[in-house]
Coordinates of C-alpha atoms in Angstrom, one line a residue:
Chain A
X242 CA 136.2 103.7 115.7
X243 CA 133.5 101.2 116.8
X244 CA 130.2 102.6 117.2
X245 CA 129.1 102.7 121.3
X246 CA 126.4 100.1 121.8
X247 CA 125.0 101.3 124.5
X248 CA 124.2 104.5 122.3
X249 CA 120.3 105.5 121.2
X250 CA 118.8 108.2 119.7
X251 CA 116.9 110.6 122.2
X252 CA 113.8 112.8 121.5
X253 CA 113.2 116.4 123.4
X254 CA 111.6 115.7 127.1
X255 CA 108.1 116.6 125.4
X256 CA 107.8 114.3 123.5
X257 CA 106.3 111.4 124.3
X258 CA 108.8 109.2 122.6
X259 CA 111.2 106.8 124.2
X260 CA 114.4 106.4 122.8
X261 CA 115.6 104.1 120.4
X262 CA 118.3 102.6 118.4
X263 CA 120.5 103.3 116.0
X264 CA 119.1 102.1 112.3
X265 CA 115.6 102.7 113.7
X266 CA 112.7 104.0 110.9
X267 CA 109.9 105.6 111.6
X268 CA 106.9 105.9 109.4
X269 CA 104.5 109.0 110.5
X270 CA 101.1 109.0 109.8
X271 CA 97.3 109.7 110.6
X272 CA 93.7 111.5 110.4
X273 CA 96.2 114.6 111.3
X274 CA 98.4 115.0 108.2
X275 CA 100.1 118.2 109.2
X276 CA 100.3 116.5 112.7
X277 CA 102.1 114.0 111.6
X278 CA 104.6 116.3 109.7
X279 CA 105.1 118.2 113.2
X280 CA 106.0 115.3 114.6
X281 CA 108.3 114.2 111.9
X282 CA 110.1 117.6 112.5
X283 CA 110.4 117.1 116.2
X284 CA 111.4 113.2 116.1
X285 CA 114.7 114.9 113.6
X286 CA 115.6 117.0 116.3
X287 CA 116.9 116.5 119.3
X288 CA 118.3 118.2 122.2
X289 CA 121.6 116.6 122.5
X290 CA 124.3 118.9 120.5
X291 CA 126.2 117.9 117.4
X292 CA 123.0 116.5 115.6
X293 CA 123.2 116.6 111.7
X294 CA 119.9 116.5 110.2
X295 CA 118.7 116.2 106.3
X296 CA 115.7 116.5 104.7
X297 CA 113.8 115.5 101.6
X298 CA 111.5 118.3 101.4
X299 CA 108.4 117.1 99.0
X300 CA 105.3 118.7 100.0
X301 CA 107.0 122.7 100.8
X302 CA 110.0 124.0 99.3
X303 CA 113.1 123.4 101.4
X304 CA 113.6 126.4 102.3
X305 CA 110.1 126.9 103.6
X306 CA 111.0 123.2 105.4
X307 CA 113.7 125.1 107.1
X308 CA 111.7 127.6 108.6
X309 CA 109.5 125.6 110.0
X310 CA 112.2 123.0 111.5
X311 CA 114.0 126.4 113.0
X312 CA 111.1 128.2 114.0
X313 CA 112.1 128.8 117.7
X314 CA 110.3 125.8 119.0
X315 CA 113.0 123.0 118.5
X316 CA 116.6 122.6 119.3
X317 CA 118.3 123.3 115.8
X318 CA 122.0 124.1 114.7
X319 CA 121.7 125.7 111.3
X320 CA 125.3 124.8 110.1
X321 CA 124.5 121.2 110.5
X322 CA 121.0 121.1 108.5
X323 CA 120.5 120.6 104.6
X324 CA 117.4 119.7 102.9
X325 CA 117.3 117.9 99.4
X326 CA 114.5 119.9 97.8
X327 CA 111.9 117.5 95.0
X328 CA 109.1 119.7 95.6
X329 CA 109.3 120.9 91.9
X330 CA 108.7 124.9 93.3
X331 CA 111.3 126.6 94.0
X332 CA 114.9 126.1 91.9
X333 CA 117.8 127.4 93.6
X334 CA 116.6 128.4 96.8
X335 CA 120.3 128.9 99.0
X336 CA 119.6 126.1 101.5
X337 CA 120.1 123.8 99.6
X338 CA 124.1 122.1 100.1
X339 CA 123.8 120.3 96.9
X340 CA 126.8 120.5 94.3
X341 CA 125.1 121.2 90.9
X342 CA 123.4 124.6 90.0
X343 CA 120.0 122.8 88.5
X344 CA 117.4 121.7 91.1
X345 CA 115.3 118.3 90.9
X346 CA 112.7 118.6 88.6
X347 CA 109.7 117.3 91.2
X348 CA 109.6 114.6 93.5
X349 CA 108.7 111.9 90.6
X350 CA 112.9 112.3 89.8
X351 CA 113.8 109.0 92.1
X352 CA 117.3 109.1 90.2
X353 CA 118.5 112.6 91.1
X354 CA 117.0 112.6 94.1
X355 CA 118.9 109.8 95.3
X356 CA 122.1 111.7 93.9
X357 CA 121.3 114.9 95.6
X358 CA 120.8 113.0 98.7
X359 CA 124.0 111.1 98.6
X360 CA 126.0 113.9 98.3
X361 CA 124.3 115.9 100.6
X362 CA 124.5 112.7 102.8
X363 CA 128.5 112.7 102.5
X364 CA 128.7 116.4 103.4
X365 CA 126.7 116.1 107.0
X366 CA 129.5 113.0 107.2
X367 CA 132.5 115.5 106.3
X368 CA 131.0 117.5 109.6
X369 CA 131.6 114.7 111.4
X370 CA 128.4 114.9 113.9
X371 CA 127.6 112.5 117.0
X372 CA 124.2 111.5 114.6
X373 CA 122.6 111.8 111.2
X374 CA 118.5 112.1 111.6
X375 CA 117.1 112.2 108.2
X376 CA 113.2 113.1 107.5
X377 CA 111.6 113.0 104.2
X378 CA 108.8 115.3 104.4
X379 CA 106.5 113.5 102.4
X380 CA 106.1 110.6 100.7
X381 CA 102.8 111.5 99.0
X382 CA 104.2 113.5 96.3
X383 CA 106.2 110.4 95.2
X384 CA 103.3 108.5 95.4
X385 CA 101.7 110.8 93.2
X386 CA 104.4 111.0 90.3
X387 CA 105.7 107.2 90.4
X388 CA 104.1 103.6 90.4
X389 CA 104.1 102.7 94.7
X390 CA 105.9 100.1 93.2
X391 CA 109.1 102.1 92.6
X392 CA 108.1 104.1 95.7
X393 CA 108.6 101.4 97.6
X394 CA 112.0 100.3 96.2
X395 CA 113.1 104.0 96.8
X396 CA 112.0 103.5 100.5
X397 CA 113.3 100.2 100.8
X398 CA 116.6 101.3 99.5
X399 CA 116.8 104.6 102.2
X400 CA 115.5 102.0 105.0
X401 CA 118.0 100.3 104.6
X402 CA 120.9 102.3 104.3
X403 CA 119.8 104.0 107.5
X404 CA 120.1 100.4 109.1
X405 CA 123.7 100.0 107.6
X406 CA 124.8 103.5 108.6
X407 CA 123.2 103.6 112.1
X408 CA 121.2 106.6 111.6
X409 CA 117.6 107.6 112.4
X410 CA 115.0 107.6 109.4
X411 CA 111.9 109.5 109.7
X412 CA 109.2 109.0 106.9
X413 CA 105.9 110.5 106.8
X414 CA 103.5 109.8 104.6
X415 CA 99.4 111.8 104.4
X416 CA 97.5 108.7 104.9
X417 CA 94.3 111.5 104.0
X418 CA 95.8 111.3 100.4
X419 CA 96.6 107.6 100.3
X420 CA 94.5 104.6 100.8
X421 CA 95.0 102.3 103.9
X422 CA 96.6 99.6 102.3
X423 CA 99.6 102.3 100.9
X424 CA 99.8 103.8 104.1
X425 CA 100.6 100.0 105.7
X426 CA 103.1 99.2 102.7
X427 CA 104.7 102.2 104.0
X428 CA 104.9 101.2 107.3
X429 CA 106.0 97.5 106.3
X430 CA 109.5 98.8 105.5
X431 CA 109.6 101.1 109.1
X432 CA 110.7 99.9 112.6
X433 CA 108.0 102.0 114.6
X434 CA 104.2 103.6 113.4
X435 CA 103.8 106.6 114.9
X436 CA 99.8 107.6 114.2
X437 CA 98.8 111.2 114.6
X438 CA 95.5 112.4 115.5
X439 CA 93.8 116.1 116.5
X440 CA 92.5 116.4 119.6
X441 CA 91.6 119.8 119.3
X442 CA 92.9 123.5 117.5
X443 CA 96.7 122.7 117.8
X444 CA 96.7 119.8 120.3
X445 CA 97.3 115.9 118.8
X446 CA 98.0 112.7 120.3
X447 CA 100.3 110.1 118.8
X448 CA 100.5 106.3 119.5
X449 CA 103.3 104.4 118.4
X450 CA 103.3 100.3 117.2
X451 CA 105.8 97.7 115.7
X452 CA 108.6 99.2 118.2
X453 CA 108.9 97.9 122.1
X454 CA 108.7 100.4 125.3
X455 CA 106.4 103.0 123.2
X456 CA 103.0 104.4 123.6
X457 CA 100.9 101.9 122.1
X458 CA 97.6 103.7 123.6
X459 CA 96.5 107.7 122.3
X460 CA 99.0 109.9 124.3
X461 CA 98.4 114.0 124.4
X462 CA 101.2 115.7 123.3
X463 CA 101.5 118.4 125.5
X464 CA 102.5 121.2 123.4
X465 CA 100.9 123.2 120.9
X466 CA 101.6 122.1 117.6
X467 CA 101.5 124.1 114.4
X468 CA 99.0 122.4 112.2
X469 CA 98.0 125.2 110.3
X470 CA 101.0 126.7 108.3
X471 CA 101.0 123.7 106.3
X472 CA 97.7 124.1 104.6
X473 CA 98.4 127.2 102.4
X474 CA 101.9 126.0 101.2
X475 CA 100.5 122.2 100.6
X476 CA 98.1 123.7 98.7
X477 CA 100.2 125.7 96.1
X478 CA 101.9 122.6 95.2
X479 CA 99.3 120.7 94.6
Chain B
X5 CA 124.5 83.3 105.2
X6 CA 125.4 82.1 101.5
X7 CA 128.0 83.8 99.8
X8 CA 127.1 87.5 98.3
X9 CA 128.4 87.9 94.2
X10 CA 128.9 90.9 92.9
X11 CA 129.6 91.9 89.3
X12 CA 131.4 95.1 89.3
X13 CA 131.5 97.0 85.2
X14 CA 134.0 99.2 84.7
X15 CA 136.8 100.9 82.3
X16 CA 139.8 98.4 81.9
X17 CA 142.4 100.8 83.8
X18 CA 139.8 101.2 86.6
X19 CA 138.3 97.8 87.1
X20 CA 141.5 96.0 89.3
X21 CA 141.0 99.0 91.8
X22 CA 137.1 98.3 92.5
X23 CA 137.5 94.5 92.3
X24 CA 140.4 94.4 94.5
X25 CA 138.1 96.8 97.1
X26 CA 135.5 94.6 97.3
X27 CA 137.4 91.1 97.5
X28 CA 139.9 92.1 99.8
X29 CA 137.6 94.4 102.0
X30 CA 134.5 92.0 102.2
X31 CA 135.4 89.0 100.9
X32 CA 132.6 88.5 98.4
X33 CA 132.5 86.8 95.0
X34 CA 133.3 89.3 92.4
X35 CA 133.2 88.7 88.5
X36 CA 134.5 91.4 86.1
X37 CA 132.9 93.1 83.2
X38 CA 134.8 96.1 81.5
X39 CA 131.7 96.4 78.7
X40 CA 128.2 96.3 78.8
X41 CA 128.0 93.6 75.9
X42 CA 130.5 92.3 78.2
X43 CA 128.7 92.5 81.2
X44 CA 125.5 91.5 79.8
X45 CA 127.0 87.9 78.7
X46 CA 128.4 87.7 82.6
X47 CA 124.4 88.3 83.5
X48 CA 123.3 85.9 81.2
X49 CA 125.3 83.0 82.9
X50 CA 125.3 83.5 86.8
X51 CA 122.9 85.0 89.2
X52 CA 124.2 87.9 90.8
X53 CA 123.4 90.1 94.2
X54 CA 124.6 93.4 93.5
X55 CA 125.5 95.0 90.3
X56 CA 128.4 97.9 90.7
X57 CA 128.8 99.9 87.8
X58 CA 130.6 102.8 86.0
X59 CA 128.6 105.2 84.3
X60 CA 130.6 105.7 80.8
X61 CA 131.1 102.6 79.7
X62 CA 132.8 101.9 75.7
X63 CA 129.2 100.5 74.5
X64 CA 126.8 102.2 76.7
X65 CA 125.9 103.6 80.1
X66 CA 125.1 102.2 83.8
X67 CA 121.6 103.5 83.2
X68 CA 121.3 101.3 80.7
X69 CA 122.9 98.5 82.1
X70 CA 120.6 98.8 85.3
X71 CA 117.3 99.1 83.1
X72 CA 118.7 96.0 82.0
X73 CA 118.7 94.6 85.2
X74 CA 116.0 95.8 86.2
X75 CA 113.8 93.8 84.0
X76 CA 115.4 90.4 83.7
X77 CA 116.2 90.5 87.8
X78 CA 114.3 93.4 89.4
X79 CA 115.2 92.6 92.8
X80 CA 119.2 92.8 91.9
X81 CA 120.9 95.8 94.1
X82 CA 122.4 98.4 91.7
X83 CA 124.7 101.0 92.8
X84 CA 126.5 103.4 90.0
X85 CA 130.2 103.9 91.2
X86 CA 131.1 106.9 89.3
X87 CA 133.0 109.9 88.4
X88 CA 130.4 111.1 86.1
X89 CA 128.0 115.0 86.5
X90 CA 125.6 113.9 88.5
X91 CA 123.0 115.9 86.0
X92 CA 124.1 113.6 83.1
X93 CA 123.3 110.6 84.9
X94 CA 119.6 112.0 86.2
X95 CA 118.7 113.4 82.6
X96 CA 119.4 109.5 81.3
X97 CA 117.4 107.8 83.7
X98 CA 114.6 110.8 83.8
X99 CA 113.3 109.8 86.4
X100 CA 111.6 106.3 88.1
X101 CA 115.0 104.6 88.0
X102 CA 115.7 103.6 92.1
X103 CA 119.4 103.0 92.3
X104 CA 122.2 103.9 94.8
X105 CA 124.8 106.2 93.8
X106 CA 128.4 106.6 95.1
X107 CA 130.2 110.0 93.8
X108 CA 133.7 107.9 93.3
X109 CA 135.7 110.8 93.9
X110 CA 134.2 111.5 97.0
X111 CA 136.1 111.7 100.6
X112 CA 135.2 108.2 101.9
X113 CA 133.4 106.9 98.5
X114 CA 135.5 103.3 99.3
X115 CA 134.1 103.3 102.5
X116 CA 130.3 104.1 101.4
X117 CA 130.7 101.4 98.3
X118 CA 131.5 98.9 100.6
X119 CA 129.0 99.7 102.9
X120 CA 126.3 99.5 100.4
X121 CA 126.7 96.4 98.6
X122 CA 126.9 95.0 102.3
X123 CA 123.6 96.0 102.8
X124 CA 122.4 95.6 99.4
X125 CA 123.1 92.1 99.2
X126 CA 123.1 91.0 102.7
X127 CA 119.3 92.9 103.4
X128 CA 118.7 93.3 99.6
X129 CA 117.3 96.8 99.7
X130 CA 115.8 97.3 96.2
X131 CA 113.4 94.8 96.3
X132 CA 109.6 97.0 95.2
X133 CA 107.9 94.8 98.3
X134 CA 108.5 94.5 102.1
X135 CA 110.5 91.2 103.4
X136 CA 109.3 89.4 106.2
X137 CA 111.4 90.4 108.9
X138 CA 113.0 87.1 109.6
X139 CA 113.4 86.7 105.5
X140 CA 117.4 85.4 105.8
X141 CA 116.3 82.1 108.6
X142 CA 112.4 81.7 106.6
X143 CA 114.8 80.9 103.6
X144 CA 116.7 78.7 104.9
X145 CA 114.2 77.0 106.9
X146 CA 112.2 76.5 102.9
X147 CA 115.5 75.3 101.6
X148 CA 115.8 72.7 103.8
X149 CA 112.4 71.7 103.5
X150 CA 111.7 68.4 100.7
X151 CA 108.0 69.2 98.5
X152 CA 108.9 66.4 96.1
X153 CA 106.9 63.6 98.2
X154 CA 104.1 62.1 96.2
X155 CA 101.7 61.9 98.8
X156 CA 102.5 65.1 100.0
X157 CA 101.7 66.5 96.0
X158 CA 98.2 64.3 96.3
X159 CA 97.5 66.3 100.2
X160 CA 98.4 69.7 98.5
X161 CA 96.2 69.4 95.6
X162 CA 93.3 67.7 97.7
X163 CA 93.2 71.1 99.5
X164 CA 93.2 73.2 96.9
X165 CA 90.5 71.5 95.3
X166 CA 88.1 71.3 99.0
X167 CA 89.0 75.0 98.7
X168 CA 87.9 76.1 95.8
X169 CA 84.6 73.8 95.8
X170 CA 84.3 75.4 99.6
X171 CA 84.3 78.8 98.4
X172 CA 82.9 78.7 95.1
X173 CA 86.1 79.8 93.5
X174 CA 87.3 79.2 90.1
X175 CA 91.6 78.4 91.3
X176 CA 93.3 77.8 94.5
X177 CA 96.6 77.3 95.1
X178 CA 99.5 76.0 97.6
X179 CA 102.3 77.8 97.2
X180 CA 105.7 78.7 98.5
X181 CA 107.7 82.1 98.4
X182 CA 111.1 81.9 97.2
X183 CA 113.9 84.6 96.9
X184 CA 112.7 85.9 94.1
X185 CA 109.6 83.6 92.9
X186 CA 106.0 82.5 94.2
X187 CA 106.3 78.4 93.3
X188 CA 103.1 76.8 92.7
X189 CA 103.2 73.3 94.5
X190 CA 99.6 72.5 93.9
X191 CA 96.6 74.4 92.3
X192 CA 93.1 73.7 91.1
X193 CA 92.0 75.8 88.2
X194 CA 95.2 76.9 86.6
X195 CA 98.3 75.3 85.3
X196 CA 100.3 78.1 87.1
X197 CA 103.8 77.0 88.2
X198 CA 106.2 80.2 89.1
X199 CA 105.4 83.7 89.0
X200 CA 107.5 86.6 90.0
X201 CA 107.1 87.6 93.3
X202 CA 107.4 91.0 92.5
X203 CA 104.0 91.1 91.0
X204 CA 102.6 88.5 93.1
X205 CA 99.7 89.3 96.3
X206 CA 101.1 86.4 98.4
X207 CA 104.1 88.5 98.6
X208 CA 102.1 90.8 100.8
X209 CA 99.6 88.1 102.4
X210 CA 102.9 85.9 103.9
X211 CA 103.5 89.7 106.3
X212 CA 100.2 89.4 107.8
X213 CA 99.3 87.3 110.6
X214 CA 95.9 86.8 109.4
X215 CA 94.3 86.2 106.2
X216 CA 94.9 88.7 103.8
X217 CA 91.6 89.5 101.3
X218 CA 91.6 91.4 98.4
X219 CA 87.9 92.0 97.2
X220 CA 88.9 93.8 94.1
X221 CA 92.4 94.0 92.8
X222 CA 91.6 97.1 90.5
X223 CA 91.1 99.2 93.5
X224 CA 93.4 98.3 95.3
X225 CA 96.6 100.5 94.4
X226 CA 99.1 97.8 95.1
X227 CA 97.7 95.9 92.1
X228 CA 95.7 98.1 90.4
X229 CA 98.7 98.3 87.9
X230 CA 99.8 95.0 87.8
X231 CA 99.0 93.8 84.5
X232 CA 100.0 89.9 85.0
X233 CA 97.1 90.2 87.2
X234 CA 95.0 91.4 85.0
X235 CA 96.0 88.8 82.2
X236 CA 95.1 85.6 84.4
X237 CA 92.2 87.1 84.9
X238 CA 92.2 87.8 88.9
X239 CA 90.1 90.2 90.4
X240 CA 89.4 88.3 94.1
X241 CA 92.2 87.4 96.1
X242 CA 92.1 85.7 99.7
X243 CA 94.9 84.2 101.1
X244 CA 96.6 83.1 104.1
X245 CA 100.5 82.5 104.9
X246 CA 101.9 78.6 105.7
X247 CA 103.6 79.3 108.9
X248 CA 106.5 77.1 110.8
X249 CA 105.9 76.4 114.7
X250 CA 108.3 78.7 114.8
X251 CA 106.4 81.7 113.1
X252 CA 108.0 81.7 109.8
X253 CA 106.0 82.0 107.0
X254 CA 107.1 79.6 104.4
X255 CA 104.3 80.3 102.3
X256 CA 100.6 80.8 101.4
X257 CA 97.0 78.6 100.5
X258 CA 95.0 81.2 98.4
X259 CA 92.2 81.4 96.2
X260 CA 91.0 83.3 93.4
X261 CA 88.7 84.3 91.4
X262 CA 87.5 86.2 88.2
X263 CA 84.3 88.0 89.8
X264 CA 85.3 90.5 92.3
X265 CA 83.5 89.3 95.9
X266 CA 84.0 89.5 99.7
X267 CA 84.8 87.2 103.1
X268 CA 82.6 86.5 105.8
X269 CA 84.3 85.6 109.2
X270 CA 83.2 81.9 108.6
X271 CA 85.1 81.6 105.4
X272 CA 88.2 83.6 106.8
X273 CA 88.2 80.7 109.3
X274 CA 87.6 77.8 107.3
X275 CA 90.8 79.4 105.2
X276 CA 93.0 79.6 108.3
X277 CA 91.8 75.5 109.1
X278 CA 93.0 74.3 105.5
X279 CA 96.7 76.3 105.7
X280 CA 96.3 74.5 109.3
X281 CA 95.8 71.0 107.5
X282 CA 98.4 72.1 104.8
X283 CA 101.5 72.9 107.6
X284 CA 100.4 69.7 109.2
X285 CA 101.3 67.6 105.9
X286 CA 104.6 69.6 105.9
X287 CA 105.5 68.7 109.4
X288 CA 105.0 65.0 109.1
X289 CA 106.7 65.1 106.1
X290 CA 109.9 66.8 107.5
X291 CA 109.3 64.8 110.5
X292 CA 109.5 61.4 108.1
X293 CA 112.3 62.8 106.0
X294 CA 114.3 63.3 109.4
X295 CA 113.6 59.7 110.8
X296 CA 114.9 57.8 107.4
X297 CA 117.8 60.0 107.2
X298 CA 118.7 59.2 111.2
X299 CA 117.4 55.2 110.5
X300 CA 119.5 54.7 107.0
X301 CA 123.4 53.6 107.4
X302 CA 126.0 56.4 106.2
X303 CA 126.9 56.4 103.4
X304 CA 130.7 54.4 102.3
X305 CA 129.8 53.2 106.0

């Protein structure tokens, strides 16, 4: 069946996000690293039903990803989530949908984590969901454990797949780890920027550039947003 | 868009059934290879797109085959086709290898392999560097383009050498960016005449506007690595892209040198002024090129 052209990916009410279109990559950044994961988890949401999300978890363990995806605050159907887990912390943790017992070794294995994404990918397919959102969740630890150089072929590669198979891409990447001119290499292969910054304990803004009808000035988000969780479990994978 | 060619490597008894796929389905050029000796000689002879492979193969694996690839034509979209444990294939490549991988016993694996050397070679996806977003018309607005004039050779090198007496630099360069290569047209300084644009900073500088300055290439982390870099001696890098009237950035003017340094707004200008002067030469050029083809009789007329 022919895809509905008229068809775009919504974001919940709150968030000060317009719509977009199929194929459309974000790349989520800013002074607020943990911010800008928040926001990652909200843009892979959505509160239209029969949403299939997947997640390269990087900095947490998946299962810890999960949690804070499904934490009450966001529209979630657990039977249509999985989460690829490269974090290197925690093997065999049940979330996972993969087929093979052994876990990726840490988020320098580009090779089996492609693997363990395309079959993971293929699964969320076989559910046969209205639309795919995929987040990795984040890019630094690839950064950290391969030349940006094959970083940037891995992202390049997932970019554009999400272009050929209509789905939503949401990357985020701790521009308080990486220099500025990673952090825009990043965002050369995205669609849309979305920048995150703390306003104050819990509060952020976001602006969005490279992607017509957004917020291209600071906008509150008016919602409190769980910044500090991420601290203690960033820190034991360090 | 020009034709996509895909060589597609598998075992003899499997081989009709992916090649058939992909030529009925999509039309593209497909060669055959049922070895990697095989498949190597097939590389060795025509440029490909998109490389499909097996994973067991008689003399070899896929892994090797793509690390193959990935050397002489980094840029090539690979994508392993393949029955084979997923674990197998991961513990070969160990990690840093960035391929696509299609579990060929999968519920729609025909679908997804077709899909992906679409993309792959239509958007090639596993290049290590952003494209410009207009990458498919800037290529075919460079292809149609004529450098071989030799007054537009004597303009080209009379900028580069006003630049680098301008800015006190030791090269400079006019240069376009290809598929796959940076080609020098002029340059002052060096005898530089293709480099890969994988490892080249005007691959970056044509997807900025402005002019793009690099005042150290050792701290920067998209070079820091880059050893060619290092061996021609480049530490400062400023350049700015060649852009059409209609905003597509054919190529770059840049300068280099060995002493790491910085730009003041005056120079950035003065940089922007000479690509200026070096798209005018094209223009009039094309423009020329475009009034002898209209003024001379057809030919067998």
């Amino acid at each position: 069946m022919e895809p509905d052209p008229k068809f775009r990916y919504g974001f919940q009410p709150r968030l000060p996000i317009a719509e977009v279109r199929p194929g459309t990559n974000f790349l989520v950044s800013g002074s607020s690293a943990n911010g800008a994961r928040e926001i990652a988890l909200d843009l892979v949401t959505s509160e239209s039903g029969n949403v299939a999300t997947l997640l390269v978890s990087a900095d947490v363990e998946g299962e810890v990803l999960l949690e804070y995806l499904d934490d009450g605050r966001r529209t979630v159907d657990r039977s249509m989530l999985g989460a690829v887990d490269c974090s290197g912390v925690s093997p065999g943790e049940d979330n996972r949908f993969t087929a093979h017992d052994e876990p990726i070794s840490g988020p320098g294995d580009l090779t089996a984590l492609e693997i363990e994404f395309s079959i993971l990918y293929e699964k969320l397919v076989g559910l046969d969901p209205d639309e795919i959102r995929i987040g990795l969740i984040s890019l630094s630890p690839l950064l950290a454990h391969s030349p940006i150089k094959e970083v940037s072929r891995f992202l390049h590669m997932l970019t554009g797949r999400i272009i050929a198979t209509g789905d939503l891409g949401v990357f985020v990447v701790d521009s308080t780890r990486e220099d500025p001119e990673t952090v825009e290499t990043m965002s050369q292969f995205c669609d849309g920027h979305v920048e995150v910054r703390e306003t104050r304990p819990e509060r952020v803004e976001l602006r969005v550039s490279g992607l017509p009808d957004q917020p291209e000035d600071w906008t509150p988000v008016e919602y409190d947003v769980a910044l500090d969780r991420w601290d203690a479990r960033s820190s034991e994978t360090d | 868009m020009s034709e996509i060619t895909v060589l597609c490597v598998a075992r003899e008894s499997e081989l009709g059934q992916v090649s058939d796929l992909l030529g009925d389905q999509l039309g593209v050029s497909v060669l055959d290879a049922v070895s990697l000796d095989d498949a190597e000689e097939t590389l060795s002879e025509t440029d490909i797109d998109c490389l499909v492979t097996e994973y067991d193969l008689p003399d070899g694996t896929g892994i090797e085959l793509i690390r193959r690839v990935r050397t002489s034509a980094p840029s090539t979209g690979c994508i392993l086709y393949t029955d084979a444990e997923p674990r197998t294939i991961a513990d070969e490549a160990d990690s840093g290898l960035v391929t696509e991988y299609v579990d060929r016993d999968g519920p729609v694996a025909a679908d997804r392999l077709v899909e992906l050397v679409t993309t792959t070679g239509r958007l090639r996806t596993q290049t290590a560097y952003p494209l410009p977003e207009n990458e498919s018309e800037r290529l075919a607005v460079l292809d149609a383009l004529d450098f071989d004039a030799p007054s537009l050779d004597r303009a080209f090198n009379r900028i580069t050498e006003l630049a680098a007496h301008y800015f006190d630099v030791d090269r400079a360069t006019v240069n376009v960016i290809d598929e796959d290569t940076q080609e020098v047209l002029a340059s002052h300084g060096t005898d530089w005449t293709s480099l890969p644009r994988e490892d080249t900073i005007c691959t970056y500088s044509i997807l900025d506007d402005d002019v793009t300055v690099v005042p150290d290439t050792s701290t920067d982390p998209r070079f820091e690595d880059n050893d060619d870099l290092d061996d021609m001696d480049v530490h400062f890098y400023a350049g700015v892209p060649l852009t059409t009237s209609d905003g597509l950035p054919i190529g770059t003017l840049c300068i280099y040198d060995e002493e790491t340094r910085e730009l003041s707004d005056e120079d950035r200008q003065f940089l922007e002024l000479l690509a200026d002067e070096t798209m005018h030469w094209v223009s009039l050029h094309s423009r020329l090129d475009q009034q002898r083809t209209v003024g001379s009789p057809t030919e067998g007329s």
